[in-house]
GROMACS .gro file of C-alpha atoms in nm:
model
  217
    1UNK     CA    1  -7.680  15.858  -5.356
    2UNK     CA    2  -7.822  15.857  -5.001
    3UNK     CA    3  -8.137  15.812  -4.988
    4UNK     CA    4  -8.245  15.554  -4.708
    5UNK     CA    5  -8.426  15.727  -4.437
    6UNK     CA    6  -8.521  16.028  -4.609
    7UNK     CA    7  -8.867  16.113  -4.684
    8UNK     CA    8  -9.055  16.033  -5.019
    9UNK     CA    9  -9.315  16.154  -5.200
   10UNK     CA   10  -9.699  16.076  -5.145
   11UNK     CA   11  -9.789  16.065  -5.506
   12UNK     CA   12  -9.694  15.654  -5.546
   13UNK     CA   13  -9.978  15.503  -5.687
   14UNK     CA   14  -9.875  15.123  -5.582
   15UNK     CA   15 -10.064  14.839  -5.828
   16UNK     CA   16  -9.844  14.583  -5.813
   17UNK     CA   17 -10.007  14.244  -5.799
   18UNK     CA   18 -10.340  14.334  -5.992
   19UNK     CA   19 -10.504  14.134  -6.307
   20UNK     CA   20 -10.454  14.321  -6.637
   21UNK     CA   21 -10.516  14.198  -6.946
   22UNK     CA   22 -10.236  14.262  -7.215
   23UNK     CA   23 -10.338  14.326  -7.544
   24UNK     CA   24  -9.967  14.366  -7.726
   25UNK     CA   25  -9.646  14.597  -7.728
   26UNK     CA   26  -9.672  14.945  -7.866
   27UNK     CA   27  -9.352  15.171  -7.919
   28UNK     CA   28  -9.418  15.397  -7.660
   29UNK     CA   29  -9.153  15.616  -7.462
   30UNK     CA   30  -9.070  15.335  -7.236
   31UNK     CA   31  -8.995  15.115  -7.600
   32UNK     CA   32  -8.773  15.388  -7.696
   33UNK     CA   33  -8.542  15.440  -7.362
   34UNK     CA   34  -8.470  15.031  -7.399
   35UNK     CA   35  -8.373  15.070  -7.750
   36UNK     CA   36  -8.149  15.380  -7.649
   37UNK     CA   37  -8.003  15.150  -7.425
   38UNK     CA   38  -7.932  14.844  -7.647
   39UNK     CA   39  -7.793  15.111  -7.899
   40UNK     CA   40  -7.507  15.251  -7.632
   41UNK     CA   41  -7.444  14.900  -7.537
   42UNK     CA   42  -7.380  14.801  -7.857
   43UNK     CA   43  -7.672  14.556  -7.932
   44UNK     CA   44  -7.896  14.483  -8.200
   45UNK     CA   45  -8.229  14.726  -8.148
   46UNK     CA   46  -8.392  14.501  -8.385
   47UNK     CA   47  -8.356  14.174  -8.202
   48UNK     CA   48  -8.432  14.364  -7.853
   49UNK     CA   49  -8.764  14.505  -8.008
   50UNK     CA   50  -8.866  14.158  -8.117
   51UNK     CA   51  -8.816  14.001  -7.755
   52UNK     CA   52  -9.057  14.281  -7.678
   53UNK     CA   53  -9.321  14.238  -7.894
   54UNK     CA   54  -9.302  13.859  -7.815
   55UNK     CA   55  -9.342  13.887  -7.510
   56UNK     CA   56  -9.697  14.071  -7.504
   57UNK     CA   57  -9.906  13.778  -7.587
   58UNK     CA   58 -10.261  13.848  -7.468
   59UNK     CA   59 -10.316  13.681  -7.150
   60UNK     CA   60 -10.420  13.730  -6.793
   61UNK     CA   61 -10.176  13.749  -6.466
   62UNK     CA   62 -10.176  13.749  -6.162
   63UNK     CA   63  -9.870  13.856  -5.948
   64UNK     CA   64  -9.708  13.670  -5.669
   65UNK     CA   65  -9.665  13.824  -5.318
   66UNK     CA   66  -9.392  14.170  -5.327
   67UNK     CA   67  -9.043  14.102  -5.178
   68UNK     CA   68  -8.865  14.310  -4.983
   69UNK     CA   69  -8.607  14.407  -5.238
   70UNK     CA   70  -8.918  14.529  -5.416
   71UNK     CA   71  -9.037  14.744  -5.120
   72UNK     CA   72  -8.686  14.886  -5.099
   73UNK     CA   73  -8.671  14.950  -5.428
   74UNK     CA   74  -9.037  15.180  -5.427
   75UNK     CA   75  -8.942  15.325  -5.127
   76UNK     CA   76  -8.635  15.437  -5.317
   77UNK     CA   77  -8.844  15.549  -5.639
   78UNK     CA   78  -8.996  15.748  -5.413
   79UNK     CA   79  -8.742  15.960  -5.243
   80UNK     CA   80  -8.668  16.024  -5.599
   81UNK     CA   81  -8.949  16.144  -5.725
   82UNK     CA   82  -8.968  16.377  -5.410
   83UNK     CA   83  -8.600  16.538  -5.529
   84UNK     CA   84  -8.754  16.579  -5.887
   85UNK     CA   85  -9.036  16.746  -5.702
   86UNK     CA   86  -8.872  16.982  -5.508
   87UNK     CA   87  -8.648  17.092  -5.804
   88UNK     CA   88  -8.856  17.124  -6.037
   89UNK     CA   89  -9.188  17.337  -5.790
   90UNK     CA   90  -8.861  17.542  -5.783
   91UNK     CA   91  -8.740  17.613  -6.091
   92UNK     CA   92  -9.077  17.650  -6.237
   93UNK     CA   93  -9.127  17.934  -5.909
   94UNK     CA   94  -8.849  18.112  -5.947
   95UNK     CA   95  -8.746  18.103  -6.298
   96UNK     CA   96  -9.053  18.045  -6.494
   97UNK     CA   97  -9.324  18.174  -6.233
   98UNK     CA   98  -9.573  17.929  -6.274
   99UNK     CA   99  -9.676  17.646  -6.045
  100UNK     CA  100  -9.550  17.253  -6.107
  101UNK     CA  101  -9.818  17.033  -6.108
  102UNK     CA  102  -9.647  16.709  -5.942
  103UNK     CA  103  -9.705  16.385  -6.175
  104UNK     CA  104  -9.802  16.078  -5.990
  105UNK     CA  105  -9.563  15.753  -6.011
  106UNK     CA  106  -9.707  15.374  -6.102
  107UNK     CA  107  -9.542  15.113  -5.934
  108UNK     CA  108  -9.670  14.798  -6.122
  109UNK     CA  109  -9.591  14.424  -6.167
  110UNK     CA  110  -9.548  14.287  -6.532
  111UNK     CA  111  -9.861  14.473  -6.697
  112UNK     CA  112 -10.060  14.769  -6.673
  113UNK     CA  113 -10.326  15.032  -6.796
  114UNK     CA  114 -10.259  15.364  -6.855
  115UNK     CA  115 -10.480  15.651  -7.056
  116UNK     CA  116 -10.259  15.629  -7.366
  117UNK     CA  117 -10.257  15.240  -7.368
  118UNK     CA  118 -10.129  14.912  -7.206
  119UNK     CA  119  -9.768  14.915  -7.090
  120UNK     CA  120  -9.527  14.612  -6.974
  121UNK     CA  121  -9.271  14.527  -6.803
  122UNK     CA  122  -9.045  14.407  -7.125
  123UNK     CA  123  -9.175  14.754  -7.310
  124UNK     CA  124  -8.998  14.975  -6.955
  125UNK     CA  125  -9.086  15.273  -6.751
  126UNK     CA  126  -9.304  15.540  -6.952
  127UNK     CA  127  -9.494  15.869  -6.913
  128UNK     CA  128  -9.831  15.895  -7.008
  129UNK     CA  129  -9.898  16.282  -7.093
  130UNK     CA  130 -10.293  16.184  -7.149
  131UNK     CA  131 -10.314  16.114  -6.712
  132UNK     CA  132  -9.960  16.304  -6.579
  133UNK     CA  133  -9.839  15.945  -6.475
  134UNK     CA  134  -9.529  15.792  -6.490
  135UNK     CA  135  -9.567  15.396  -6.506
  136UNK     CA  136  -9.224  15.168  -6.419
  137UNK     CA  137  -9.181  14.802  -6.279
  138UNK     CA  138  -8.940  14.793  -6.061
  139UNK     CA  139  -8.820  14.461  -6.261
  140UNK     CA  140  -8.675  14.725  -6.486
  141UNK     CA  141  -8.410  14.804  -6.250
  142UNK     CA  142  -8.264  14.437  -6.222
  143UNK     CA  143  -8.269  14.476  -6.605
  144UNK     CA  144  -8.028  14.741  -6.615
  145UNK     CA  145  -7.820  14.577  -6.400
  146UNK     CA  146  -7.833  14.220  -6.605
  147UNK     CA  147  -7.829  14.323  -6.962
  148UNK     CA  148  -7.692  14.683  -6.953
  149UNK     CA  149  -7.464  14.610  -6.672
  150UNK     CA  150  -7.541  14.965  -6.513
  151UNK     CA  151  -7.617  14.908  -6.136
  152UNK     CA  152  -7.608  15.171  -5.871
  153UNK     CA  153  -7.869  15.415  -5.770
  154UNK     CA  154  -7.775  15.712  -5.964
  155UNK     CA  155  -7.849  15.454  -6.256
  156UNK     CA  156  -8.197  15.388  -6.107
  157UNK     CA  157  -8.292  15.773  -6.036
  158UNK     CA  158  -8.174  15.887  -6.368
  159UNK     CA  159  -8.459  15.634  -6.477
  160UNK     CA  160  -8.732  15.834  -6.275
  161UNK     CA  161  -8.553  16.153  -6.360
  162UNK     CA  162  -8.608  16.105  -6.737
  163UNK     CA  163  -8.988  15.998  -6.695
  164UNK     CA  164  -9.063  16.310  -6.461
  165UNK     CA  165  -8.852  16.532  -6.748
  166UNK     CA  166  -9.134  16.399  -7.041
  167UNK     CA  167  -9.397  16.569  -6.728
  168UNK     CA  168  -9.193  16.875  -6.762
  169UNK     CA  169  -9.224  16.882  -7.127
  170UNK     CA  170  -9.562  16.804  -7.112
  171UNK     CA  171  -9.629  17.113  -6.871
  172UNK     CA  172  -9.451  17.354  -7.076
  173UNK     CA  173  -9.619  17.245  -7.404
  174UNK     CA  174  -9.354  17.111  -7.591
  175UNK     CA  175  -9.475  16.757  -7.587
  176UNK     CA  176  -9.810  16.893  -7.739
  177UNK     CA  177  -9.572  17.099  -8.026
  178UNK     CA  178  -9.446  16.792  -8.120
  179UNK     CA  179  -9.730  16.553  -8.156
  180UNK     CA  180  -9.913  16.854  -8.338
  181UNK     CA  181  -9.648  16.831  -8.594
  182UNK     CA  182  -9.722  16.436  -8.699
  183UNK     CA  183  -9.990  16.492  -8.947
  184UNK     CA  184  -9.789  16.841  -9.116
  185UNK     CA  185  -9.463  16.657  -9.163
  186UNK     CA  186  -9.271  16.321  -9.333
  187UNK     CA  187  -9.234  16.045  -9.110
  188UNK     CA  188  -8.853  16.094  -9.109
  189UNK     CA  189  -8.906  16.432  -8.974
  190UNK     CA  190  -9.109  16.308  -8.690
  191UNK     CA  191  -8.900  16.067  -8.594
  192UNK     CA  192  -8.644  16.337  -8.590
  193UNK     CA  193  -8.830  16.571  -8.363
  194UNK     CA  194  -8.907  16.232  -8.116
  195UNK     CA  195  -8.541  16.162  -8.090
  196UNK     CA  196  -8.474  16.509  -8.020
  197UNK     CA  197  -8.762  16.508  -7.753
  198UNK     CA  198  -8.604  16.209  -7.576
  199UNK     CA  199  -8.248  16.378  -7.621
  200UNK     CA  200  -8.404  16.689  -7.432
  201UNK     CA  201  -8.560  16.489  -7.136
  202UNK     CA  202  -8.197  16.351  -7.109
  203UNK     CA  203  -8.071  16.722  -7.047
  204UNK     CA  204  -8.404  16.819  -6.822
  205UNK     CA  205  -8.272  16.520  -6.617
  206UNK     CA  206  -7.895  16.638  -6.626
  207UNK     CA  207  -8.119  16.981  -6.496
  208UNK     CA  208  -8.234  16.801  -6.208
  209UNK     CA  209  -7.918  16.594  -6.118
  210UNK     CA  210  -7.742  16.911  -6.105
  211UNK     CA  211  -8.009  17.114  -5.886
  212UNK     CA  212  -8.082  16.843  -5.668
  213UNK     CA  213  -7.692  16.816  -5.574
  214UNK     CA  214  -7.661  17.221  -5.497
  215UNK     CA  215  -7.979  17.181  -5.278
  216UNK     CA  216  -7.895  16.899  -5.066
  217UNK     CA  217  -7.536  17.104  -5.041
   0.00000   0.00000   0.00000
């Protein structure tokens, strides 16, 4: 996709290079899209969700000086997340008639706070419905190109894509349906209706891949 000189959006919240203390891996929605991936690519989800959790010892960091692949690479996350804006303030207009609230993107290095917990690098991009964020280290993108072998940008915005899609379930209540199902049903069964959640922010994505092609014509 093209997407050098065009403009991005102005909600990139940039912390790379800050302290944080991590205090161990949690199976949050970023978790989940890496073991989606090892499971298409054929690999053990078990042994990839160890590396994780090994890999969150607590600890402090601090983060060396940002290369210029790495300012590339947030300039592209943020063209992005300006296509996911403008599709979705549109469909939500014209086809829903309510107003989008636009989520705010994280760029971080290795570690990072968020209002539903800690988040890392090894655990991938996530959305935190508790502070409309989406949190991603743009290490993750070298990862999908090392151990998932899928490199090119499309690969990279469908990353953002699916993030800003858990936002648009979030907005339109159907994250909240879900999580107020957790204490009525098995744990089977809610594991059934978070699969299915993550299977519909793969189709709100495929939404905005399609929209964003017919706008830019």
């Amino acid at each position: 996709m093209r997407w050098e000189g065009r403009e991005g959006s102005k909600n990139v919240e940039d912390r790379r290079g800050r302290n944080v203390k991590r205090v161990g891996a949690g199976l949050g929605l970023g978790t989940i899209l890496m073991l989606a991936f090892a499971l298409f690519m054929g690999e053990d989800p078990t042994q990839v969700l160890n590396q994780i959790q090994q890999s969150q010892p607590q600890t402090q960091t601090q983060s060396g000086p940002v290369s210029q692949a790495d300012e590339e690479l947030k300039q592209f996350v943020s063209v992005v997340l300006k296509d996911t804006e403008d599709v979705w303030r549109k469909i939500f207009r014209e086809e829903l008639g309510k107003n989008y609230k636009d989520p705010i993107l994280v760029v971080y290095t290795d570690k990072v706070e968020s209002a539903c917990g800690f988040g890392s690098a090894a655990s991938g991009p996530f959305y935190c419905p508790g502070d409309d964020k989406l949190y991603i280290d743009l290490s993750f993108y070298q990862e999908l190109k090392r151990r998932f072998n899928a490199p090119g940008d499309f690969a990279m915005a469908y990353i953002v894509a699916h993030e800003v899609a858990h936002h648009v379930q979030n907005q339109l209540g159907i994250t909240m349906q879900v999580q107020k199902q957790k204490n009525r049903i098995s744990e089977k069964q809610y594991n059934d209706l978070s699969v299915r959640l993550e299977l519909q922010a793969d189709f709100l994505a495929g939404v905005w891949a399609h929209h964003a092609h017919q706008m830019k014509g």
